Amino acid sequence: MVQVAFYAFSALTLVGALAVLLTRNVLYAAFFLLLTLFGVAGLFVLASADFLAIAQIMIYVGGVLVLVIFGIMLTHKPDLPIDINSQQPNRIASQNRVGVGAGWVIALLVAGSLFIALYTLLARANFILLSRPVGWQSTMNTIGKQLMTEYVVPFEIAGILLLAALVGATYLAAPPIKSSRNATS
């Protein structure tokens, strides 16, 4: 049953990631990214990292992805009429067309060699997690105790740093204050 869930979450993650890469619509890409992030959260649950799964859903799905979707929707502009008679090619694409045959061969060689190197590295790696039995123990208690005892100072420093960043962002986003000299004239 766990293996079926693993393959299902893996397939969801891979299909969503491929769809993000292949779709041309930015809004659809954001929704496919949602599927990918849910798949990764499911994989975190299967790896007994429930805190990471919840953080993945709350931060990335609940915060970042919703912000991306709002940004896409708020910045959408109607399409401008396209000059059909324009004979100017796309500059970047035309620059990459030089040596069409050699470019694809080089890209294929680089991608293939990277794939072989990563596959060899993963095949030879000795992952400790794979040798352990699957545990269903929650990590929330361990993380909470560690944050309040051993790592309390870095935790508080990170909180102060985030507060300073929030105050700085508020200051930068505030409208400029008019001086009294400019207001009277």
mmCIF file of C-alpha atoms in Angstrom:
data_model
loop_
_atom_site.group_PDB
_atom_site.id
_atom_site.type_symbol
_atom_site.label_atom_id
_atom_site.label_comp_id
_atom_site.label_asym_id
_atom_site.label_seq_id
_atom_site.Cartn_x
_atom_site.Cartn_y
_atom_site.Cartn_z
ATOM 1 C CA MET A 1 0.000 0.000 0.000
ATOM 2 C CA VAL A 2 2.841 2.402 0.853
ATOM 3 C CA GLN A 3 4.544 1.628 -2.449
ATOM 4 C CA VAL A 4 1.362 2.357 -4.369
ATOM 5 C CA ALA A 5 1.036 5.688 -2.569
ATOM 6 C CA PHE A 6 4.707 6.436 -3.256
ATOM 7 C CA TYR A 7 4.330 5.764 -6.963
ATOM 8 C CA ALA A 8 1.094 7.753 -7.086
ATOM 9 C CA PHE A 9 2.675 10.794 -5.404
ATOM 10 C CA SER A 10 5.786 10.446 -7.547
ATOM 11 C CA ALA A 11 3.703 10.310 -10.711
ATOM 12 C CA LEU A 12 1.673 13.320 -9.561
ATOM 13 C CA THR A 13 4.867 15.263 -8.901
ATOM 14 C CA LEU A 14 6.507 14.361 -12.196
ATOM 15 C CA VAL A 15 3.416 14.902 -14.329
ATOM 16 C CA GLY A 16 2.754 18.246 -12.659
ATOM 17 C CA ALA A 17 6.368 19.348 -13.134
ATOM 18 C CA LEU A 18 6.354 18.331 -16.792
ATOM 19 C CA ALA A 19 3.082 20.154 -17.321
ATOM 20 C CA VAL A 20 4.588 23.279 -15.742
ATOM 21 C CA LEU A 21 7.436 23.058 -18.222
ATOM 22 C CA LEU A 22 5.331 22.351 -21.274
ATOM 23 C CA THR A 23 2.355 24.655 -20.864
ATOM 24 C CA ARG A 24 2.443 28.119 -22.381
ATOM 25 C CA ASN A 25 -0.231 29.638 -20.176
ATOM 26 C CA VAL A 26 1.226 31.041 -16.962
ATOM 27 C CA LEU A 27 -1.985 30.520 -15.005
ATOM 28 C CA TYR A 28 -2.158 26.856 -15.995
ATOM 29 C CA ALA A 29 1.495 26.518 -15.043
ATOM 30 C CA ALA A 30 0.677 27.881 -11.585
ATOM 31 C CA PHE A 31 -2.099 25.317 -11.167
ATOM 32 C CA PHE A 32 0.176 22.495 -12.328
ATOM 33 C CA LEU A 33 2.737 23.745 -9.820
ATOM 34 C CA LEU A 34 0.034 23.289 -7.192
ATOM 35 C CA LEU A 35 -0.230 19.611 -8.152
ATOM 36 C CA THR A 36 3.532 19.252 -8.002
ATOM 37 C CA LEU A 37 3.717 20.805 -4.540
ATOM 38 C CA PHE A 38 0.934 18.528 -3.274
ATOM 39 C CA GLY A 39 2.822 15.525 -4.660
ATOM 40 C CA VAL A 40 5.991 16.594 -2.882
ATOM 41 C CA ALA A 41 4.021 17.073 0.355
ATOM 42 C CA GLY A 42 2.689 13.541 -0.019
ATOM 43 C CA LEU A 43 6.218 12.246 -0.471
ATOM 44 C CA PHE A 44 7.242 14.093 2.701
ATOM 45 C CA VAL A 45 4.423 12.349 4.589
ATOM 46 C CA LEU A 46 5.585 8.983 3.300
ATOM 47 C CA ALA A 47 9.135 9.786 4.456
ATOM 48 C CA SER A 48 7.781 10.443 7.989
ATOM 49 C CA ALA A 49 8.505 14.149 7.678
ATOM 50 C CA ASP A 50 5.054 15.375 8.579
ATOM 51 C CA PHE A 51 6.283 18.804 9.680
ATOM 52 C CA LEU A 52 7.867 19.387 6.275
ATOM 53 C CA ALA A 53 4.664 18.257 4.573
ATOM 54 C CA ILE A 54 2.561 20.702 6.565
ATOM 55 C CA ALA A 55 5.103 23.477 6.044
ATOM 56 C CA GLN A 56 5.146 22.683 2.311
ATOM 57 C CA ILE A 57 1.385 23.019 2.071
ATOM 58 C CA MET A 58 1.087 26.079 4.318
ATOM 59 C CA ILE A 59 4.025 28.070 2.955
ATOM 60 C CA TYR A 60 4.251 27.129 -0.695
ATOM 61 C CA VAL A 61 0.688 26.197 -1.545
ATOM 62 C CA GLY A 62 -1.058 28.533 0.855
ATOM 63 C CA GLY A 63 1.248 31.495 0.580
ATOM 64 C CA VAL A 64 3.562 31.598 -2.358
ATOM 65 C CA LEU A 65 1.336 29.946 -4.936
ATOM 66 C CA VAL A 66 -1.713 32.027 -4.015
ATOM 67 C CA LEU A 67 0.485 35.129 -4.257
ATOM 68 C CA VAL A 68 1.683 34.036 -7.709
ATOM 69 C CA ILE A 69 -1.878 33.461 -8.894
ATOM 70 C CA PHE A 70 -2.999 36.852 -7.574
ATOM 71 C CA GLY A 71 0.010 38.458 -9.234
ATOM 72 C CA ILE A 72 -0.858 36.848 -12.558
ATOM 73 C CA MET A 73 -4.477 37.883 -12.325
ATOM 74 C CA LEU A 74 -3.755 41.463 -11.246
ATOM 75 C CA THR A 75 -1.097 42.093 -13.863
ATOM 76 C CA HIS A 76 -3.005 40.597 -16.768
ATOM 77 C CA LYS A 77 -3.171 43.044 -19.636
ATOM 78 C CA PRO A 78 -5.284 42.626 -22.720
ATOM 79 C CA ASP A 79 -3.351 41.442 -25.716
ATOM 80 C CA LEU A 80 -2.107 44.185 -27.973
ATOM 81 C CA PRO A 81 -2.815 43.876 -31.656
ATOM 82 C CA ILE A 82 0.036 41.976 -33.229
ATOM 83 C CA ASP A 83 1.691 43.313 -36.321
ATOM 84 C CA ILE A 84 1.178 40.400 -38.683
ATOM 85 C CA ASN A 85 3.385 41.905 -41.357
ATOM 86 C CA SER A 86 6.417 42.042 -39.104
ATOM 87 C CA GLN A 87 9.252 40.057 -40.615
ATOM 88 C CA GLN A 88 11.587 40.464 -37.672
ATOM 89 C CA PRO A 89 12.481 37.093 -36.151
ATOM 90 C CA ASN A 90 12.666 36.486 -32.442
ATOM 91 C CA ARG A 91 16.171 37.605 -31.554
ATOM 92 C CA ILE A 92 16.975 34.976 -28.929
ATOM 93 C CA ALA A 93 15.564 32.073 -30.879
ATOM 94 C CA SER A 94 17.326 33.136 -34.056
ATOM 95 C CA GLN A 95 20.655 33.416 -32.233
ATOM 96 C CA ASN A 96 20.281 29.843 -31.014
ATOM 97 C CA ARG A 97 19.566 28.562 -34.511
ATOM 98 C CA VAL A 98 23.134 29.088 -35.626
ATOM 99 C CA GLY A 99 24.565 25.636 -36.114
ATOM 100 C CA VAL A 100 21.234 23.902 -35.589
ATOM 101 C CA GLY A 101 22.612 20.373 -35.851
ATOM 102 C CA ALA A 102 25.646 20.926 -33.657
ATOM 103 C CA GLY A 103 23.642 22.775 -30.984
ATOM 104 C CA TRP A 104 21.253 19.864 -30.457
ATOM 105 C CA VAL A 105 24.073 17.354 -30.346
ATOM 106 C CA ILE A 106 25.969 19.366 -27.753
ATOM 107 C CA ALA A 107 22.840 19.859 -25.652
ATOM 108 C CA LEU A 108 22.025 16.162 -25.876
ATOM 109 C CA LEU A 109 25.571 15.201 -24.877
ATOM 110 C CA VAL A 110 25.574 17.571 -21.902
ATOM 111 C CA ALA A 111 22.130 16.439 -20.723
ATOM 112 C CA GLY A 112 22.982 12.776 -21.215
ATOM 113 C CA SER A 113 26.269 13.016 -19.370
ATOM 114 C CA LEU A 114 24.587 14.882 -16.489
ATOM 115 C CA PHE A 115 21.876 12.224 -16.317
ATOM 116 C CA ILE A 116 24.416 9.404 -16.287
ATOM 117 C CA ALA A 117 26.511 11.143 -13.618
ATOM 118 C CA LEU A 118 23.489 11.740 -11.376
ATOM 119 C CA TYR A 119 22.185 8.206 -11.892
ATOM 120 C CA THR A 120 25.583 6.746 -11.024
ATOM 121 C CA LEU A 121 25.800 8.950 -7.935
ATOM 122 C CA LEU A 122 22.336 7.947 -6.742
ATOM 123 C CA ALA A 123 22.920 4.263 -7.461
ATOM 124 C CA ARG A 124 26.136 4.229 -5.428
ATOM 125 C CA ALA A 125 24.810 6.325 -2.554
ATOM 126 C CA ASN A 126 24.002 4.620 0.706
ATOM 127 C CA PHE A 127 20.891 6.327 1.984
ATOM 128 C CA ILE A 128 20.383 5.718 5.675
ATOM 129 C CA LEU A 129 16.654 6.336 5.449
ATOM 130 C CA LEU A 130 16.196 3.463 3.011
ATOM 131 C CA SER A 131 17.709 0.960 5.434
ATOM 132 C CA ARG A 132 15.435 2.011 8.299
ATOM 133 C CA PRO A 133 11.946 0.617 8.708
ATOM 134 C CA VAL A 134 9.157 2.990 7.830
ATOM 135 C CA GLY A 135 8.167 4.883 10.942
ATOM 136 C CA TRP A 136 4.932 6.680 11.538
ATOM 137 C CA GLN A 137 6.083 8.697 14.506
ATOM 138 C CA SER A 138 5.328 12.397 14.418
ATOM 139 C CA THR A 139 8.254 14.787 14.318
ATOM 140 C CA MET A 140 6.343 17.727 15.791
ATOM 141 C CA ASN A 141 7.313 16.979 19.399
ATOM 142 C CA THR A 142 10.977 16.576 18.554
ATOM 143 C CA ILE A 143 11.117 19.799 16.550
ATOM 144 C CA GLY A 144 9.201 21.734 19.215
ATOM 145 C CA LYS A 145 11.469 20.546 22.016
ATOM 146 C CA GLN A 146 14.610 21.280 20.006
ATOM 147 C CA LEU A 147 13.426 24.801 19.105
ATOM 148 C CA MET A 148 12.610 25.665 22.713
ATOM 149 C CA THR A 149 15.709 24.130 24.328
ATOM 150 C CA GLU A 150 18.816 23.577 22.237
ATOM 151 C CA TYR A 151 18.113 25.998 19.375
ATOM 152 C CA VAL A 152 16.270 28.747 21.257
ATOM 153 C CA VAL A 153 18.898 31.445 20.561
ATOM 154 C CA PRO A 154 19.023 30.937 16.756
ATOM 155 C CA PHE A 155 15.226 30.672 16.766
ATOM 156 C CA GLU A 156 14.880 34.032 18.550
ATOM 157 C CA ILE A 157 17.513 35.659 16.310
ATOM 158 C CA ALA A 158 15.624 34.484 13.235
ATOM 159 C CA GLY A 159 12.434 35.948 14.715
ATOM 160 C CA ILE A 160 14.090 39.332 15.322
ATOM 161 C CA LEU A 161 15.564 39.295 11.801
ATOM 162 C CA LEU A 162 12.154 38.586 10.279
ATOM 163 C CA LEU A 163 10.615 41.383 12.367
ATOM 164 C CA ALA A 164 13.283 43.825 11.145
ATOM 165 C CA ALA A 165 12.630 42.752 7.555
ATOM 166 C CA LEU A 166 8.901 43.300 8.049
ATOM 167 C CA VAL A 167 9.440 46.800 9.483
ATOM 168 C CA GLY A 168 11.852 47.648 6.644
ATOM 169 C CA ALA A 169 9.408 46.437 3.996
ATOM 170 C CA THR A 170 6.652 48.514 5.564
ATOM 171 C CA TYR A 171 8.895 51.583 5.561
ATOM 172 C CA LEU A 172 9.839 51.056 1.901
ATOM 173 C CA ALA A 173 6.245 50.489 0.838
ATOM 174 C CA ALA A 174 4.905 53.562 2.629
ATOM 175 C CA PRO A 175 4.173 56.649 0.489
ATOM 176 C CA PRO A 176 6.708 59.456 0.804
ATOM 177 C CA ILE A 177 5.917 62.062 3.427
ATOM 178 C CA LYS A 178 5.614 65.594 2.086
ATOM 179 C CA SER A 179 7.726 68.101 3.929
ATOM 180 C CA SER A 180 6.047 71.204 5.383
ATOM 181 C CA ARG A 181 8.022 73.470 2.991
ATOM 182 C CA ASN A 182 6.619 71.673 -0.089
ATOM 183 C CA ALA A 183 3.124 71.532 1.363
ATOM 184 C CA THR A 184 2.882 75.351 1.801
ATOM 185 C CA SER A 185 4.211 76.312 -1.627
#
